[in-house]
mmCIF file of C-alpha atoms in Angstrom:
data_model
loop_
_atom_site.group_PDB
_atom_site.id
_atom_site.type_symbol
_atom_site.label_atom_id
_atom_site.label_comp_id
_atom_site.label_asym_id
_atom_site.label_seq_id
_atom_site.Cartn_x
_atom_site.Cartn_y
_atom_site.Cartn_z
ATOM 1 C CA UNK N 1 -0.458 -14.810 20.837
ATOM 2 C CA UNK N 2 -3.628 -12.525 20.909
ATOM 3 C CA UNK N 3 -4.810 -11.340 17.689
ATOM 4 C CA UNK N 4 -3.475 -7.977 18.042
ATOM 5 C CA UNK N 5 -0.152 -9.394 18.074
ATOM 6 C CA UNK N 6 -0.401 -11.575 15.305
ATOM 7 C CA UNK N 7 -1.996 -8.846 12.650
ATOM 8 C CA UNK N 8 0.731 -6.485 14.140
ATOM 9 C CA UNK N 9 3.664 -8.983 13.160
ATOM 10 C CA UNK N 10 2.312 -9.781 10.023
ATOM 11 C CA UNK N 11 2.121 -5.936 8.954
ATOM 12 C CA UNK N 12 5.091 -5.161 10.472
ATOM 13 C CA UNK N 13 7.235 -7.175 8.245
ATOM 14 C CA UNK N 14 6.159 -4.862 5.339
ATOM 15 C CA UNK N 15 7.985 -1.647 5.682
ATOM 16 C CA UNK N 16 11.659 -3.986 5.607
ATOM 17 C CA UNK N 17 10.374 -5.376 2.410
ATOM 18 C CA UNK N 18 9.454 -1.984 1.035
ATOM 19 C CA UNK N 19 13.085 -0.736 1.900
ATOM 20 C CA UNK N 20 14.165 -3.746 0.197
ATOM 21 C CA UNK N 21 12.598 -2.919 -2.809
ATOM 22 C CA UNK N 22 13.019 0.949 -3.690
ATOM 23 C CA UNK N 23 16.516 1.780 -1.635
ATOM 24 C CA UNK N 24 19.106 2.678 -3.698
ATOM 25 C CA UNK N 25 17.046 2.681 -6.629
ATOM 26 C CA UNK N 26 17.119 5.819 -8.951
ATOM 27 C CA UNK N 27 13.987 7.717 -9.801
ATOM 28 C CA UNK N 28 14.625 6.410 -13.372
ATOM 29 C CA UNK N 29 15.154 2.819 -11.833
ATOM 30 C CA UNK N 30 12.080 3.108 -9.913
ATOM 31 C CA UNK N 31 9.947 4.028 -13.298
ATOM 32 C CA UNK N 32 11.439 1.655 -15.536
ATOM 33 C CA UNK N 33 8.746 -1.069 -16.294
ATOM 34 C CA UNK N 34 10.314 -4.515 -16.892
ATOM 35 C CA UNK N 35 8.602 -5.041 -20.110
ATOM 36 C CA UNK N 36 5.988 -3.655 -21.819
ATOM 37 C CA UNK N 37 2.405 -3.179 -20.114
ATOM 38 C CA UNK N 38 4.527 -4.401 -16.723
ATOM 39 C CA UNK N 39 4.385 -2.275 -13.366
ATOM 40 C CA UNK N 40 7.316 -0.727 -12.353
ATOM 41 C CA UNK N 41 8.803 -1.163 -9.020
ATOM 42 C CA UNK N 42 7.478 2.495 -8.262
ATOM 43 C CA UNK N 43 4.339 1.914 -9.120
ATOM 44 C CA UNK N 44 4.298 -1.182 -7.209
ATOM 45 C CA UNK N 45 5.152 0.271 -4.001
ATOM 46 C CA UNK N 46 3.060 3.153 -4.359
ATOM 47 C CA UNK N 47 -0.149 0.807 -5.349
ATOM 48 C CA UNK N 48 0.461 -1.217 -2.214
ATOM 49 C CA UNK N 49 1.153 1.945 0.391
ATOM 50 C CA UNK N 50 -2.128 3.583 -1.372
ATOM 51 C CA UNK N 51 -4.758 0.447 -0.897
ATOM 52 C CA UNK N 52 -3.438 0.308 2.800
ATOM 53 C CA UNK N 53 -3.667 3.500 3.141
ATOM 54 C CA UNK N 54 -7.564 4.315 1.709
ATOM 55 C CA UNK N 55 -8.554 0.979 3.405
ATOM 56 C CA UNK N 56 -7.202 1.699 6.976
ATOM 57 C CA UNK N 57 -8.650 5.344 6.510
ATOM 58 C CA UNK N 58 -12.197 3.987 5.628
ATOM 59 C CA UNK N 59 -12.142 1.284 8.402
ATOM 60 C CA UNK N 60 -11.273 4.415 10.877
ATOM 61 C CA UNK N 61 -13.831 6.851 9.295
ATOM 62 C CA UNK N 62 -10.722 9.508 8.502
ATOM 63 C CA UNK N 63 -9.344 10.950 5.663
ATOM 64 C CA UNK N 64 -6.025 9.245 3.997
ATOM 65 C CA UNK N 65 -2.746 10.438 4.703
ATOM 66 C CA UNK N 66 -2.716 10.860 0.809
ATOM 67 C CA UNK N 67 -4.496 13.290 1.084
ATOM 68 C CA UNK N 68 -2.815 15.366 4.018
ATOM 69 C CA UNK N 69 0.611 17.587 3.228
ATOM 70 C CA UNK N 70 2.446 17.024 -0.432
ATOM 71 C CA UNK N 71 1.873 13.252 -0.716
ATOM 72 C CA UNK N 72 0.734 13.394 -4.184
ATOM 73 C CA UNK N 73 3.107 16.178 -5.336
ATOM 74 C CA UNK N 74 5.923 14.044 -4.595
ATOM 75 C CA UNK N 75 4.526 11.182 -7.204
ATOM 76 C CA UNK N 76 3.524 13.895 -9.630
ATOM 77 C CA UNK N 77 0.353 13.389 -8.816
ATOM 78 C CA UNK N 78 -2.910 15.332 -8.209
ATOM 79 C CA UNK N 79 -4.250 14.180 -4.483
ATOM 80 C CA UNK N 80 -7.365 11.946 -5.348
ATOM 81 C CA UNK N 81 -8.679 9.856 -2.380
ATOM 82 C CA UNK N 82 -9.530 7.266 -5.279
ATOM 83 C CA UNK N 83 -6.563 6.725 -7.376
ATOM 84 C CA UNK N 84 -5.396 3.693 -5.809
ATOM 85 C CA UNK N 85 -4.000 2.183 -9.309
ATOM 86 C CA UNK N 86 -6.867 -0.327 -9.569
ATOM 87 C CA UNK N 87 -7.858 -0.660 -13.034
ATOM 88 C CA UNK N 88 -4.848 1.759 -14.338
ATOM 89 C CA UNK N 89 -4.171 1.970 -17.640
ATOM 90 C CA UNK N 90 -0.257 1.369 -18.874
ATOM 91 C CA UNK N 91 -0.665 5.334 -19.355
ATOM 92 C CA UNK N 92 -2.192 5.791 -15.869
ATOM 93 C CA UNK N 93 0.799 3.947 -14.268
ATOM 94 C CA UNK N 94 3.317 6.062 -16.300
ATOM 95 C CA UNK N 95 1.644 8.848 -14.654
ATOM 96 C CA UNK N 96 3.041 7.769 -10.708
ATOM 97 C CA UNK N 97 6.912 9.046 -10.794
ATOM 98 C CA UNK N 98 7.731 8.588 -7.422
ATOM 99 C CA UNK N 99 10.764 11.729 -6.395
ATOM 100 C CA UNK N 100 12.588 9.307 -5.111
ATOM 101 C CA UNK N 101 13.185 6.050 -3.158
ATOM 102 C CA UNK N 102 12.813 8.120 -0.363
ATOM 103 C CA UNK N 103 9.309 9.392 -1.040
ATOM 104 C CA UNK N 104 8.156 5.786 -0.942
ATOM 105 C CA UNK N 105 9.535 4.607 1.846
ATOM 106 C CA UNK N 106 8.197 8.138 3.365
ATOM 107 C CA UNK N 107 5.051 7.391 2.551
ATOM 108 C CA UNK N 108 4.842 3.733 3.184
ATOM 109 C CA UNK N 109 6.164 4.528 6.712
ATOM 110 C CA UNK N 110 3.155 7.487 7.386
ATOM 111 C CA UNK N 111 0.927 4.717 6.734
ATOM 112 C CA UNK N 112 2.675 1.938 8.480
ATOM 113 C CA UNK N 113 2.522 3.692 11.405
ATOM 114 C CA UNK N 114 -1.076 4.674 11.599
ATOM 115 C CA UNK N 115 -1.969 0.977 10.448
ATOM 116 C CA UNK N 116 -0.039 -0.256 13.522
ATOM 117 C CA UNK N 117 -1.835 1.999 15.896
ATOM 118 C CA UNK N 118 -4.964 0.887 14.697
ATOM 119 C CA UNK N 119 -3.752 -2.959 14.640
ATOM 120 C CA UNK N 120 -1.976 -2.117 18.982
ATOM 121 C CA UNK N 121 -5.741 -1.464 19.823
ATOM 122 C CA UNK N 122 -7.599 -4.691 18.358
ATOM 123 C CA UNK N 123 -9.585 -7.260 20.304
ATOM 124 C CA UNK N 124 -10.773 -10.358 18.972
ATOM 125 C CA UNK N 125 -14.714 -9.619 18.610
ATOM 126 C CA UNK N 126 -13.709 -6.212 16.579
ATOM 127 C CA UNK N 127 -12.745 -9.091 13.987
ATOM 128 C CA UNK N 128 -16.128 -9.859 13.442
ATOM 129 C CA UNK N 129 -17.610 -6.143 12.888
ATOM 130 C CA UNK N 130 -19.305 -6.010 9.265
ATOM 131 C CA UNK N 131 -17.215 -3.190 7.388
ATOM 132 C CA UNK N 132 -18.640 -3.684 3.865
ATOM 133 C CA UNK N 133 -22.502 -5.111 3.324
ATOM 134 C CA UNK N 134 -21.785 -4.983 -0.328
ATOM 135 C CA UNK N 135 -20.229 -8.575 -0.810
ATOM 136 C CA UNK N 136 -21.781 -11.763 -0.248
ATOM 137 C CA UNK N 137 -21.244 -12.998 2.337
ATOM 138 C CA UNK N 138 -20.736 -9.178 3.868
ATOM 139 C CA UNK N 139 -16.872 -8.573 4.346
ATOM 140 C CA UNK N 140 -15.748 -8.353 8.198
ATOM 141 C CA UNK N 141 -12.530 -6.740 9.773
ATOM 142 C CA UNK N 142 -10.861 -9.651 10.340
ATOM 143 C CA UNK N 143 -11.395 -10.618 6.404
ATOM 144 C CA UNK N 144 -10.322 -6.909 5.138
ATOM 145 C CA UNK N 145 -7.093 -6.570 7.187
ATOM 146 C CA UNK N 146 -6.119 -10.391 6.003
ATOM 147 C CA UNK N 147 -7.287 -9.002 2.222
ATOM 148 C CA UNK N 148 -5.206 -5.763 2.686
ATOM 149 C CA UNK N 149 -2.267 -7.500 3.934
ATOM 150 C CA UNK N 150 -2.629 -10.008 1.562
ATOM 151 C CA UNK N 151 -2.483 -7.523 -1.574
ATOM 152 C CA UNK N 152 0.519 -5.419 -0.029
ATOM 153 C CA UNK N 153 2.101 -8.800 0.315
ATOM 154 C CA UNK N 154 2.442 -9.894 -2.743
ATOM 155 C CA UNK N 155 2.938 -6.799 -4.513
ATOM 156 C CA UNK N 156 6.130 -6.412 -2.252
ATOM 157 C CA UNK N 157 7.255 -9.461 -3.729
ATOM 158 C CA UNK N 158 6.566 -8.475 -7.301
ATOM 159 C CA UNK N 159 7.925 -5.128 -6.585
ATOM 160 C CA UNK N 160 11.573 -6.942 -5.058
ATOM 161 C CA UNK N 161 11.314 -9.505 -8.937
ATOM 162 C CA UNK N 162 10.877 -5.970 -10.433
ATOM 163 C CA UNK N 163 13.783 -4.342 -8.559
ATOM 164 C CA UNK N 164 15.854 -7.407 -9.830
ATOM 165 C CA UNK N 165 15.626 -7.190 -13.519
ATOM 166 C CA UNK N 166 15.839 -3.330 -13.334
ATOM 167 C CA UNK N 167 18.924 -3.956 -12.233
ATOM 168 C CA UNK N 168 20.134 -6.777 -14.688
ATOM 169 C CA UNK N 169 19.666 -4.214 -17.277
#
């Protein structure tokens, strides 16, 4: 398995998890924090789709799909290229009210799909291309696609605990 390959079936188990987690839920479910200062499943979802999204778009030099159409209309949202949800606030989560299941899954798929064009074209010496001098050592391709999948990851697994006590309630 070339490298390609293998980053392309690690990202594309994501968007079945992301169904897994919002479907069926209602915009009320997807909002409802488990307890307080928790993320909701929305949020969850949203945070993940966002940090793949601006981190993809930086690594290709071009502008977010966040940013493109009425992405951030459909979260209630104003369309800033930085709000990610790092560092958020309990407020500043309330804030992301996803329209529906649909919207995130909409969303999540935009970027899926550009992630896996970008993944299709991959050879293994692109890996070692410096994206980011600022960290020490200096972060490579290779390291920031394991670190983005990584992140979406495990907040696809939070978001699918989350989905489960919603619906105990």
């Amino acid at each position: 398995m070339d490298v390609s390959d293998l980053l392309t079936e690690t990202y594309d188990r994501l968007p079945d998890l992301v169904r897994a987690a919002v479907d069926g839920l209602t915009p009320q479910q997807l909002c409802r924090a488990p307890g307080e200062g928790a993320n909701p499943v929305g949020w969850l979802v949203w945070h993940l789709t966002r940090v793949q999204d601006h981190h993809v778009a930086d690594l290709l030099d071009a502008e977010q799909i966040w940013m493109s159409g009425d992405w951030a209309g459909r979260f209630g949202l104003t369309a800033d290229p930085h709000n990610t949800g790092y560092g958020h606030t309990p407020a500043q989560v309330a804030e992301v009210r996803p329209e529906s299941a649909q919207a995130l899954i909409d969303y999540y798929e935009a970027v899926s799909a550009r992630t896996g064009t970008f993944l299709a074209g991959l050879r293994p010496a692109d890996l070692d291309r410096v994206v980011d001098e600022s960290w020490d050592p200096p972060v490579t391709l290779g390291v920031r696609l394991v670190s983005i999948a990584d992140d979406d990851l495990q907040h696809a697994g939070q978001a699918a605990y989350v989905r489960g006590l919603v619906e105990a309630d």
